[in-house]
PDB file of C-alpha atoms in Angstrom:
ATOM      1  CA  MET M   1     185.010   7.878 -49.117  1.00 55.00           C
ATOM      2  CA  ALA M   2     185.588   4.364 -47.808  1.00 52.00           C
ATOM      3  CA  VAL M   3     182.947   3.260 -50.326  1.00 49.00           C
ATOM      4  CA  ILE M   4     184.937   4.780 -53.200  1.00 54.00           C
ATOM      5  CA  LEU M   5     188.094   2.966 -52.167  1.00 53.00           C
ATOM      6  CA  ALA M   6     186.336  -0.274 -51.288  1.00 50.00           C
ATOM      7  CA  ALA M   7     184.713  -0.407 -54.708  1.00 52.00           C
ATOM      8  CA  CYS M   8     188.180  -0.486 -56.245  1.00 51.00           C
ATOM      9  CA  ALA M   9     189.648  -3.003 -53.810  1.00 48.00           C
ATOM     10  CA  HIS M  10     186.991  -5.731 -53.679  1.00 48.00           C
ATOM     11  CA  SER M  11     189.509  -8.401 -54.631  1.00 42.00           C
ATOM     12  CA  SER M  12     193.211  -8.229 -53.881  1.00 47.00           C
ATOM     13  CA  ALA M  13     193.629 -11.388 -55.963  1.00 46.00           C
ATOM     14  CA  LEU M  14     192.901  -9.512 -59.180  1.00 49.00           C
ATOM     15  CA  PRO M  15     195.854  -8.249 -61.256  1.00 53.00           C
ATOM     16  CA  LYS M  16     196.762  -4.695 -60.298  1.00 78.00           C
ATOM     17  CA  LEU M  17     195.046  -2.281 -62.662  1.00 94.00           C
ATOM     18  CA  THR M  18     196.868   0.800 -63.980  1.00 97.00           C
ATOM     19  CA  LEU M  19     195.464   4.277 -64.576  1.00 98.00           C
ATOM     20  CA  ASN M  20     197.425   6.810 -66.604  1.00 98.00           C
ATOM     21  CA  VAL M  21     197.006  10.277 -65.120  1.00 98.00           C
ATOM     22  CA  MET M  22     198.081  13.490 -66.852  1.00 97.00           C
ATOM     23  CA  THR M  23     198.273  16.492 -64.540  1.00 96.00           C
ATOM     24  CA  SER M  24     199.410  20.061 -65.008  1.00 91.00           C
ATOM     25  CA  GLY M  25     201.710  21.829 -62.585  1.00 86.00           C
ATOM     26  CA  GLY M  26     199.099  23.663 -60.550  1.00 90.00           C
ATOM     27  CA  PHE M  27     197.638  20.458 -59.114  1.00 95.00           C
ATOM     28  CA  THR M  28     200.864  18.420 -59.117  1.00 94.00           C
ATOM     29  CA  ALA M  29     201.837  18.932 -55.464  1.00 95.00           C
ATOM     30  CA  ALA M  30     198.356  17.949 -54.278  1.00 97.00           C
ATOM     31  CA  TYR M  31     198.204  14.968 -56.628  1.00 98.00           C
ATOM     32  CA  ASN M  32     201.626  13.709 -55.551  1.00 97.00           C
ATOM     33  CA  GLN M  33     200.487  13.688 -51.922  1.00 97.00           C
ATOM     34  CA  LEU M  34     197.067  12.147 -52.562  1.00 98.00           C
ATOM     35  CA  ALA M  35     198.002   9.490 -55.112  1.00 98.00           C
ATOM     36  CA  PRO M  36     200.042   7.104 -52.906  1.00 97.00           C
ATOM     37  CA  ASN M  37     197.228   6.639 -50.386  1.00 95.00           C
ATOM     38  CA  TYR M  38     194.651   6.094 -53.110  1.00 97.00           C
ATOM     39  CA  SER M  39     196.890   3.619 -54.905  1.00 96.00           C
ATOM     40  CA  ARG M  40     197.566   1.701 -51.700  1.00 94.00           C
ATOM     41  CA  GLU M  41     193.920   1.504 -50.636  1.00 93.00           C
ATOM     42  CA  SER M  42     192.430   0.849 -54.066  1.00 94.00           C
ATOM     43  CA  HIS M  43     195.121  -1.526 -55.367  1.00 94.00           C
ATOM     44  CA  ILE M  44     195.289   0.597 -58.506  1.00 96.00           C
ATOM     45  CA  ASN M  45     198.649   1.620 -59.923  1.00 96.00           C
ATOM     46  CA  LEU M  46     198.650   5.322 -60.832  1.00 97.00           C
ATOM     47  CA  VAL M  47     201.138   6.338 -63.517  1.00 97.00           C
ATOM     48  CA  PRO M  48     201.529  10.133 -63.694  1.00 97.00           C
ATOM     49  CA  THR M  49     202.594  12.277 -66.619  1.00 96.00           C
ATOM     50  CA  TYR M  50     203.233  15.978 -66.072  1.00 94.00           C
ATOM     51  CA  GLY M  51     202.760  18.846 -68.492  1.00 90.00           C
ATOM     52  CA  ALA M  52     201.389  22.345 -68.927  1.00 85.00           C
ATOM     53  CA  SER M  53     197.665  23.014 -69.324  1.00 84.00           C
ATOM     54  CA  MET M  54     198.306  24.890 -72.548  1.00 81.00           C
ATOM     55  CA  GLY M  55     201.074  26.420 -74.602  1.00 74.00           C
ATOM     56  CA  GLY M  56     203.256  25.224 -77.439  1.00 75.00           C
ATOM     57  CA  ALA M  57     205.684  23.006 -75.510  1.00 82.00           C
ATOM     58  CA  SER M  58     205.939  19.465 -76.854  1.00 87.00           C
ATOM     59  CA  ASP M  59     205.348  18.043 -73.369  1.00 89.00           C
ATOM     60  CA  SER M  60     202.197  20.069 -72.677  1.00 89.00           C
ATOM     61  CA  ILE M  61     199.072  18.015 -72.020  1.00 92.00           C
ATOM     62  CA  PRO M  62     197.290  19.147 -75.224  1.00 92.00           C
ATOM     63  CA  ALA M  63     200.377  18.223 -77.269  1.00 92.00           C
ATOM     64  CA  ARG M  64     200.601  14.805 -75.604  1.00 94.00           C
ATOM     65  CA  LEU M  65     196.949  14.031 -76.291  1.00 94.00           C
ATOM     66  CA  ALA M  66     197.296  15.235 -79.871  1.00 92.00           C
ATOM     67  CA  ARG M  67     200.020  12.576 -80.243  1.00 93.00           C
ATOM     68  CA  ASN M  68     197.524   9.998 -78.942  1.00 92.00           C
ATOM     69  CA  GLU M  69     199.334   9.425 -75.653  1.00 93.00           C
ATOM     70  CA  THR M  70     197.128   7.460 -73.278  1.00 92.00           C
ATOM     71  CA  ALA M  71     195.280   9.280 -70.494  1.00 97.00           C
ATOM     72  CA  ASP M  72     192.593   7.787 -68.292  1.00 98.00           C
ATOM     73  CA  VAL M  73     192.371  10.911 -66.125  1.00 99.00           C
ATOM     74  CA  VAL M  74     193.376  14.438 -67.148  1.00 98.00           C
ATOM     75  CA  ILE M  75     193.845  17.244 -64.602  1.00 97.00           C
ATOM     76  CA  LEU M  76     194.424  20.795 -65.773  1.00 93.00           C
ATOM     77  CA  ALA M  77     193.093  24.341 -65.837  1.00 92.00           C
ATOM     78  CA  ARG M  78     189.341  24.489 -66.501  1.00 94.00           C
ATOM     79  CA  ASN M  79     189.569  26.465 -69.724  1.00 92.00           C
ATOM     80  CA  GLY M  80     192.170  23.989 -70.966  1.00 92.00           C
ATOM     81  CA  ILE M  81     190.103  20.917 -70.136  1.00 96.00           C
ATOM     82  CA  ASP M  82     187.002  22.506 -71.687  1.00 97.00           C
ATOM     83  CA  ASP M  83     188.991  22.986 -74.894  1.00 95.00           C
ATOM     84  CA  LEU M  84     190.133  19.360 -74.796  1.00 96.00           C
ATOM     85  CA  ALA M  85     186.519  18.259 -74.348  1.00 97.00           C
ATOM     86  CA  TYR M  86     185.494  20.376 -77.345  1.00 97.00           C
ATOM     87  CA  LYS M  87     188.225  18.683 -79.412  1.00 96.00           C
ATOM     88  CA  GLY M  88     187.095  15.232 -78.328  1.00 96.00           C
ATOM     89  CA  PHE M  89     189.985  14.283 -76.042  1.00 97.00           C
ATOM     90  CA  VAL M  90     188.019  14.411 -72.758  1.00 98.00           C
ATOM     91  CA  ASP M  91     184.477  13.296 -71.893  1.00 98.00           C
ATOM     92  CA  PRO M  92     182.699  16.597 -71.083  1.00 98.00           C
ATOM     93  CA  ALA M  93     180.188  14.908 -68.768  1.00 98.00           C
ATOM     94  CA  SER M  94     183.024  13.694 -66.543  1.00 98.00           C
ATOM     95  CA  ILE M  95     184.632  17.085 -65.851  1.00 98.00           C
ATOM     96  CA  THR M  96     184.806  17.837 -62.132  1.00 98.00           C
ATOM     97  CA  ASP M  97     186.288  20.947 -60.519  1.00 98.00           C
ATOM     98  CA  LEU M  98     188.906  20.141 -57.870  1.00 98.00           C
ATOM     99  CA  ALA M  99     190.546  23.346 -56.666  1.00 98.00           C
ATOM    100  CA  ARG M 100     191.063  27.043 -57.264  1.00 97.00           C
ATOM    101  CA  SER M 101     194.465  28.653 -57.526  1.00 96.00           C
ATOM    102  CA  GLN M 102     195.937  32.143 -57.596  1.00 97.00           C
ATOM    103  CA  ILE M 103     199.127  33.593 -59.020  1.00 98.00           C
ATOM    104  CA  GLY M 104     202.102  34.381 -56.824  1.00 98.00           C
ATOM    105  CA  MET M 105     205.644  35.678 -57.162  1.00 98.00           C
ATOM    106  CA  ALA M 106     208.885  33.831 -56.439  1.00 98.00           C
ATOM    107  CA  VAL M 107     212.328  35.177 -55.587  1.00 98.00           C
ATOM    108  CA  LYS M 108     215.581  33.325 -55.019  1.00 98.00           C
ATOM    109  CA  SER M 109     215.967  32.076 -51.453  1.00 98.00           C
ATOM    110  CA  GLY M 110     218.035  34.524 -49.446  1.00 97.00           C
ATOM    111  CA  ALA M 111     217.148  37.476 -51.663  1.00 97.00           C
ATOM    112  CA  PRO M 112     215.093  40.338 -50.222  1.00 96.00           C
ATOM    113  CA  VAL M 113     211.365  39.575 -50.394  1.00 96.00           C
ATOM    114  CA  PRO M 114     209.655  42.638 -51.873  1.00 96.00           C
ATOM    115  CA  ASP M 115     206.155  43.804 -51.066  1.00 97.00           C
ATOM    116  CA  ILE M 116     203.690  43.306 -53.928  1.00 98.00           C
ATOM    117  CA  SER M 117     200.492  43.684 -51.919  1.00 97.00           C
ATOM    118  CA  THR M 118     199.407  46.890 -53.674  1.00 98.00           C
ATOM    119  CA  ARG M 119     199.316  47.972 -57.301  1.00 98.00           C
ATOM    120  CA  ALA M 120     201.966  50.640 -56.725  1.00 98.00           C
ATOM    121  CA  ALA M 121     204.297  48.224 -54.955  1.00 98.00           C
ATOM    122  CA  PHE M 122     203.788  45.584 -57.641  1.00 98.00           C
ATOM    123  CA  LEU M 123     204.602  48.014 -60.449  1.00 98.00           C
ATOM    124  CA  ASN M 124     207.708  49.184 -58.609  1.00 98.00           C
ATOM    125  CA  VAL M 125     208.956  45.603 -58.290  1.00 98.00           C
ATOM    126  CA  LEU M 126     208.429  45.007 -62.014  1.00 98.00           C
ATOM    127  CA  LEU M 127     210.362  48.159 -62.849  1.00 98.00           C
ATOM    128  CA  SER M 128     213.214  47.280 -60.494  1.00 98.00           C
ATOM    129  CA  ALA M 129     213.641  43.655 -61.574  1.00 98.00           C
ATOM    130  CA  LYS M 130     216.378  42.799 -64.056  1.00 98.00           C
ATOM    131  CA  SER M 131     214.352  39.902 -65.493  1.00 98.00           C
ATOM    132  CA  ILE M 132     210.793  38.616 -65.056  1.00 99.00           C
ATOM    133  CA  GLY M 133     209.853  34.995 -65.642  1.00 98.00           C
ATOM    134  CA  TYR M 134     206.339  33.736 -66.368  1.00 98.00           C
ATOM    135  CA  SER M 135     204.959  30.322 -67.257  1.00 93.00           C
ATOM    136  CA  ALA M 136     203.812  29.031 -70.619  1.00 89.00           C
ATOM    137  CA  SER M 137     200.615  27.717 -69.032  1.00 85.00           C
ATOM    138  CA  ALA M 138     197.408  29.284 -67.669  1.00 85.00           C
ATOM    139  CA  SER M 139     198.906  31.906 -65.362  1.00 92.00           C
ATOM    140  CA  GLY M 140     201.517  32.992 -67.873  1.00 93.00           C
ATOM    141  CA  THR M 141     198.978  33.253 -70.681  1.00 92.00           C
ATOM    142  CA  TYR M 142     196.980  35.669 -68.559  1.00 95.00           C
ATOM    143  CA  LEU M 143     200.055  37.700 -67.590  1.00 98.00           C
ATOM    144  CA  ALA M 144     201.510  37.910 -71.086  1.00 97.00           C
ATOM    145  CA  ASN M 145     198.276  38.515 -72.995  1.00 96.00           C
ATOM    146  CA  ASP M 146     196.086  40.423 -70.547  1.00 97.00           C
ATOM    147  CA  LEU M 147     197.786  41.915 -67.515  1.00 98.00           C
ATOM    148  CA  PHE M 148     201.242  43.073 -68.578  1.00 98.00           C
ATOM    149  CA  PRO M 149     200.247  44.695 -71.908  1.00 98.00           C
ATOM    150  CA  LYS M 150     197.635  46.819 -70.116  1.00 97.00           C
ATOM    151  CA  LEU M 151     200.102  48.252 -67.597  1.00 98.00           C
ATOM    152  CA  GLU M 152     201.327  51.772 -68.174  1.00 98.00           C
ATOM    153  CA  ILE M 153     204.872  50.522 -67.564  1.00 98.00           C
ATOM    154  CA  TYR M 154     204.657  47.790 -70.208  1.00 98.00           C
ATOM    155  CA  PRO M 155     207.074  49.509 -72.636  1.00 98.00           C
ATOM    156  CA  GLN M 156     209.652  49.602 -69.824  1.00 98.00           C
ATOM    157  CA  ILE M 157     209.312  45.948 -68.791  1.00 98.00           C
ATOM    158  CA  ARG M 158     208.599  44.257 -72.115  1.00 98.00           C
ATOM    159  CA  SER M 159     212.233  43.421 -72.865  1.00 98.00           C
ATOM    160  CA  LYS M 160     212.675  41.872 -69.406  1.00 98.00           C
ATOM    161  CA  LEU M 161     209.888  39.309 -69.779  1.00 98.00           C
ATOM    162  CA  VAL M 162     211.016  35.686 -70.127  1.00 98.00           C
ATOM    163  CA  ARG M 163     208.587  32.906 -71.056  1.00 96.00           C
ATOM    164  CA  ILE M 164     209.470  29.647 -69.283  1.00 95.00           C
ATOM    165  CA  GLU M 165     208.492  26.390 -71.001  1.00 89.00           C
ATOM    166  CA  SER M 166     208.682  22.801 -69.710  1.00 83.00           C
ATOM    167  CA  GLU M 167     209.981  23.865 -66.295  1.00 91.00           C
ATOM    168  CA  ARG M 168     208.703  25.456 -63.113  1.00 94.00           C
ATOM    169  CA  VAL M 169     209.253  29.210 -63.108  1.00 97.00           C
ATOM    170  CA  ALA M 170     210.339  29.002 -59.461  1.00 98.00           C
ATOM    171  CA  ALA M 171     213.078  26.513 -60.410  1.00 97.00           C
ATOM    172  CA  VAL M 172     214.448  29.007 -62.926  1.00 98.00           C
ATOM    173  CA  VAL M 173     214.328  31.705 -60.236  1.00 98.00           C
ATOM    174  CA  ALA M 174     216.106  29.383 -57.790  1.00 98.00           C
ATOM    175  CA  ARG M 175     218.973  28.935 -60.281  1.00 98.00           C
ATOM    176  CA  GLY M 176     219.253  32.687 -60.680  1.00 97.00           C
ATOM    177  CA  ASP M 177     218.405  32.635 -64.378  1.00 98.00           C
ATOM    178  CA  VAL M 178     215.612  35.163 -63.791  1.00 98.00           C
ATOM    179  CA  GLU M 179     215.362  37.542 -60.847  1.00 98.00           C
ATOM    180  CA  ILE M 180     211.643  37.197 -60.144  1.00 99.00           C
ATOM    181  CA  GLY M 181     208.998  34.857 -61.489  1.00 98.00           C
ATOM    182  CA  PHE M 182     205.236  34.453 -61.532  1.00 98.00           C
ATOM    183  CA  GLN M 183     203.278  31.207 -61.424  1.00 96.00           C
ATOM    184  CA  GLN M 184     200.487  29.467 -59.532  1.00 95.00           C
ATOM    185  CA  VAL M 185     201.232  29.606 -55.788  1.00 96.00           C
ATOM    186  CA  SER M 186     200.989  25.811 -55.599  1.00 94.00           C
ATOM    187  CA  GLU M 187     203.802  25.541 -58.144  1.00 93.00           C
ATOM    188  CA  ILE M 188     206.094  27.892 -56.212  1.00 96.00           C
ATOM    189  CA  LEU M 189     205.817  26.454 -52.700  1.00 95.00           C
ATOM    190  CA  PRO M 190     207.475  23.040 -53.308  1.00 94.00           C
ATOM    191  CA  ILE M 191     210.556  24.363 -55.111  1.00 96.00           C
ATOM    192  CA  PRO M 192     213.800  24.352 -53.079  1.00 98.00           C
ATOM    193  CA  GLY M 193     215.899  27.458 -53.489  1.00 98.00           C
ATOM    194  CA  ALA M 194     212.913  29.711 -54.185  1.00 98.00           C
ATOM    195  CA  SER M 195     210.866  31.792 -51.761  1.00 98.00           C
ATOM    196  CA  PHE M 196     207.207  32.718 -52.111  1.00 98.00           C
ATOM    197  CA  ALA M 197     206.980  36.522 -52.031  1.00 97.00           C
ATOM    198  CA  GLY M 198     203.194  36.826 -52.041  1.00 97.00           C
ATOM    199  CA  LYS M 199     200.164  36.851 -54.303  1.00 97.00           C
ATOM    200  CA  LEU M 200     199.401  39.451 -56.947  1.00 98.00           C
ATOM    201  CA  PRO M 201     197.307  42.386 -55.726  1.00 97.00           C
ATOM    202  CA  GLU M 202     193.629  41.449 -55.719  1.00 96.00           C
ATOM    203  CA  GLU M 203     192.682  43.807 -58.551  1.00 97.00           C
ATOM    204  CA  MET M 204     195.349  42.188 -60.761  1.00 97.00           C
ATOM    205  CA  GLN M 205     194.758  38.601 -59.696  1.00 98.00           C
ATOM    206  CA  ARG M 206     193.419  35.823 -61.895  1.00 96.00           C
ATOM    207  CA  THR M 207     191.934  32.779 -60.189  1.00 96.00           C
ATOM    208  CA  THR M 208     192.321  29.512 -62.081  1.00 93.00           C
ATOM    209  CA  THR M 209     190.132  26.474 -61.465  1.00 96.00           C
ATOM    210  CA  PHE M 210     191.826  23.103 -61.844  1.00 96.00           C
ATOM    211  CA  SER M 211     189.537  20.307 -62.993  1.00 98.00           C
ATOM    212  CA  ALA M 212     189.704  16.604 -63.755  1.00 98.00           C
ATOM    213  CA  GLY M 213     188.092  14.639 -66.560  1.00 98.00           C
ATOM    214  CA  ILE M 214     188.158  11.186 -68.103  1.00 98.00           C
ATOM    215  CA  GLY M 215     190.105  10.674 -71.307  1.00 97.00           C
ATOM    216  CA  ARG M 216     187.718   9.927 -74.143  1.00 94.00           C
ATOM    217  CA  MET M 217     189.725   6.874 -75.232  1.00 93.00           C
ATOM    218  CA  SER M 218     190.065   5.412 -71.731  1.00 97.00           C
ATOM    219  CA  THR M 219     188.967   1.797 -71.366  1.00 96.00           C
ATOM    220  CA  LYS M 220     188.810   2.149 -67.569  1.00 97.00           C
ATOM    221  CA  LYS M 221     186.163   4.822 -67.192  1.00 97.00           C
ATOM    222  CA  LYS M 222     184.619   3.478 -63.971  1.00 98.00           C
ATOM    223  CA  GLU M 223     187.983   3.348 -62.230  1.00 98.00           C
ATOM    224  CA  ALA M 224     188.894   6.784 -63.584  1.00 98.00           C
ATOM    225  CA  ALA M 225     185.610   8.189 -62.241  1.00 98.00           C
ATOM    226  CA  ARG M 226     186.348   6.759 -58.789  1.00 98.00           C
ATOM    227  CA  LEU M 227     189.763   8.423 -58.735  1.00 98.00           C
ATOM    228  CA  ILE M 228     188.225  11.764 -59.690  1.00 98.00           C
ATOM    229  CA  ALA M 229     185.597  11.343 -56.957  1.00 98.00           C
ATOM    230  CA  TYR M 230     188.382  10.748 -54.438  1.00 98.00           C
ATOM    231  CA  LEU M 231     190.323  13.836 -55.542  1.00 98.00           C
ATOM    232  CA  ALA M 232     187.136  15.930 -55.243  1.00 98.00           C
ATOM    233  CA  SER M 233     186.100  14.467 -51.880  1.00 97.00           C
ATOM    234  CA  PRO M 234     186.093  16.225 -48.487  1.00 96.00           C
ATOM    235  CA  GLN M 235     188.735  13.710 -47.378  1.00 96.00           C
ATOM    236  CA  SER M 236     191.185  15.151 -49.914  1.00 97.00           C
ATOM    237  CA  ALA M 237     190.445  18.805 -49.108  1.00 97.00           C
ATOM    238  CA  PRO M 238     192.979  19.281 -46.247  1.00 97.00           C
ATOM    239  CA  THR M 239     195.822  17.953 -48.394  1.00 97.00           C
ATOM    240  CA  ILE M 240     194.795  20.167 -51.292  1.00 97.00           C
ATOM    241  CA  SER M 241     194.705  23.193 -48.972  1.00 97.00           C
ATOM    242  CA  SER M 242     198.199  22.438 -47.659  1.00 96.00           C
ATOM    243  CA  THR M 243     199.650  22.857 -51.152  1.00 96.00           C
ATOM    244  CA  GLY M 244     198.402  26.427 -51.591  1.00 95.00           C
ATOM    245  CA  LEU M 245     195.143  25.620 -53.377  1.00 96.00           C
ATOM    246  CA  ASP M 246     191.545  26.235 -52.326  1.00 96.00           C
ATOM    247  CA  PRO M 247     189.574  22.980 -52.637  1.00 97.00           C
ATOM    248  CA  VAL M 248     186.242  23.174 -54.415  1.00 95.00           C
ATOM    249  CA  VAL M 249     183.491  22.011 -52.083  1.00 73.00           C
ATOM    250  CA  PRO M 250     180.730  19.799 -53.540  1.00 63.00           C
ATOM    251  CA  SER M 251     178.175  22.632 -53.579  1.00 51.00           C
ATOM    252  CA  ASP M 252     180.494  24.581 -55.903  1.00 54.00           C
ATOM    253  CA  GLN M 253     180.660  21.830 -58.503  1.00 52.00           C
ATOM    254  CA  LYS M 254     177.784  22.986 -60.698  1.00 45.00           C
ATOM    255  CA  ARG M 255     178.647  25.861 -62.977  1.00 44.00           C
TER     256      ARG M 255
END
């Protein structure tokens, strides 16, 4: 890893280079912890932009790239980054898996924390809740299009479902605007005023892989590749784990 950083920092006399990094919410907490050290050691200024992996929000990563906003490195859900590569926004050869994430539930801090460890308990919580928030990104797409409609209780919960755009679901829960909310665990843990209630039952879970790639229009591809290598390195794994994600080890990289 020292080699990766040293390659970027061979001359402190050079003007400080800037990389524009777009990252979706699932990897944001890990990125925000890893970026300062990399920037300090590499003498590269990292400028982050945050947005959803998918969805119709104007600040989602696909929408930003469609407006030709600059991105040297893009970090988002694997299916989202594959779609961006297909559309020509990301170099497909550069895509590197960083971490795996699962969906959890948030409640307002101080509220009772219900058990959702089994299918029966999970369904009971959905029935009891006055309102149910879900994200406009990868986890919410799965919940809204695949999981919820297949539940036998869907007719009873459909009117309580609230799609949250351009904001963390847990933040909306913390304000009390929805009673419970579902999102990637890594997006729930950092939010003040919200408590993590647990992950979805295993048979209902959807694991999302977050990956990084180089923006097709980037003029700093070597530097972007070094940043991605750092994020995927064993050195970064403990920090990634601390944010509720499972780091992808090098042997897992090939699909």
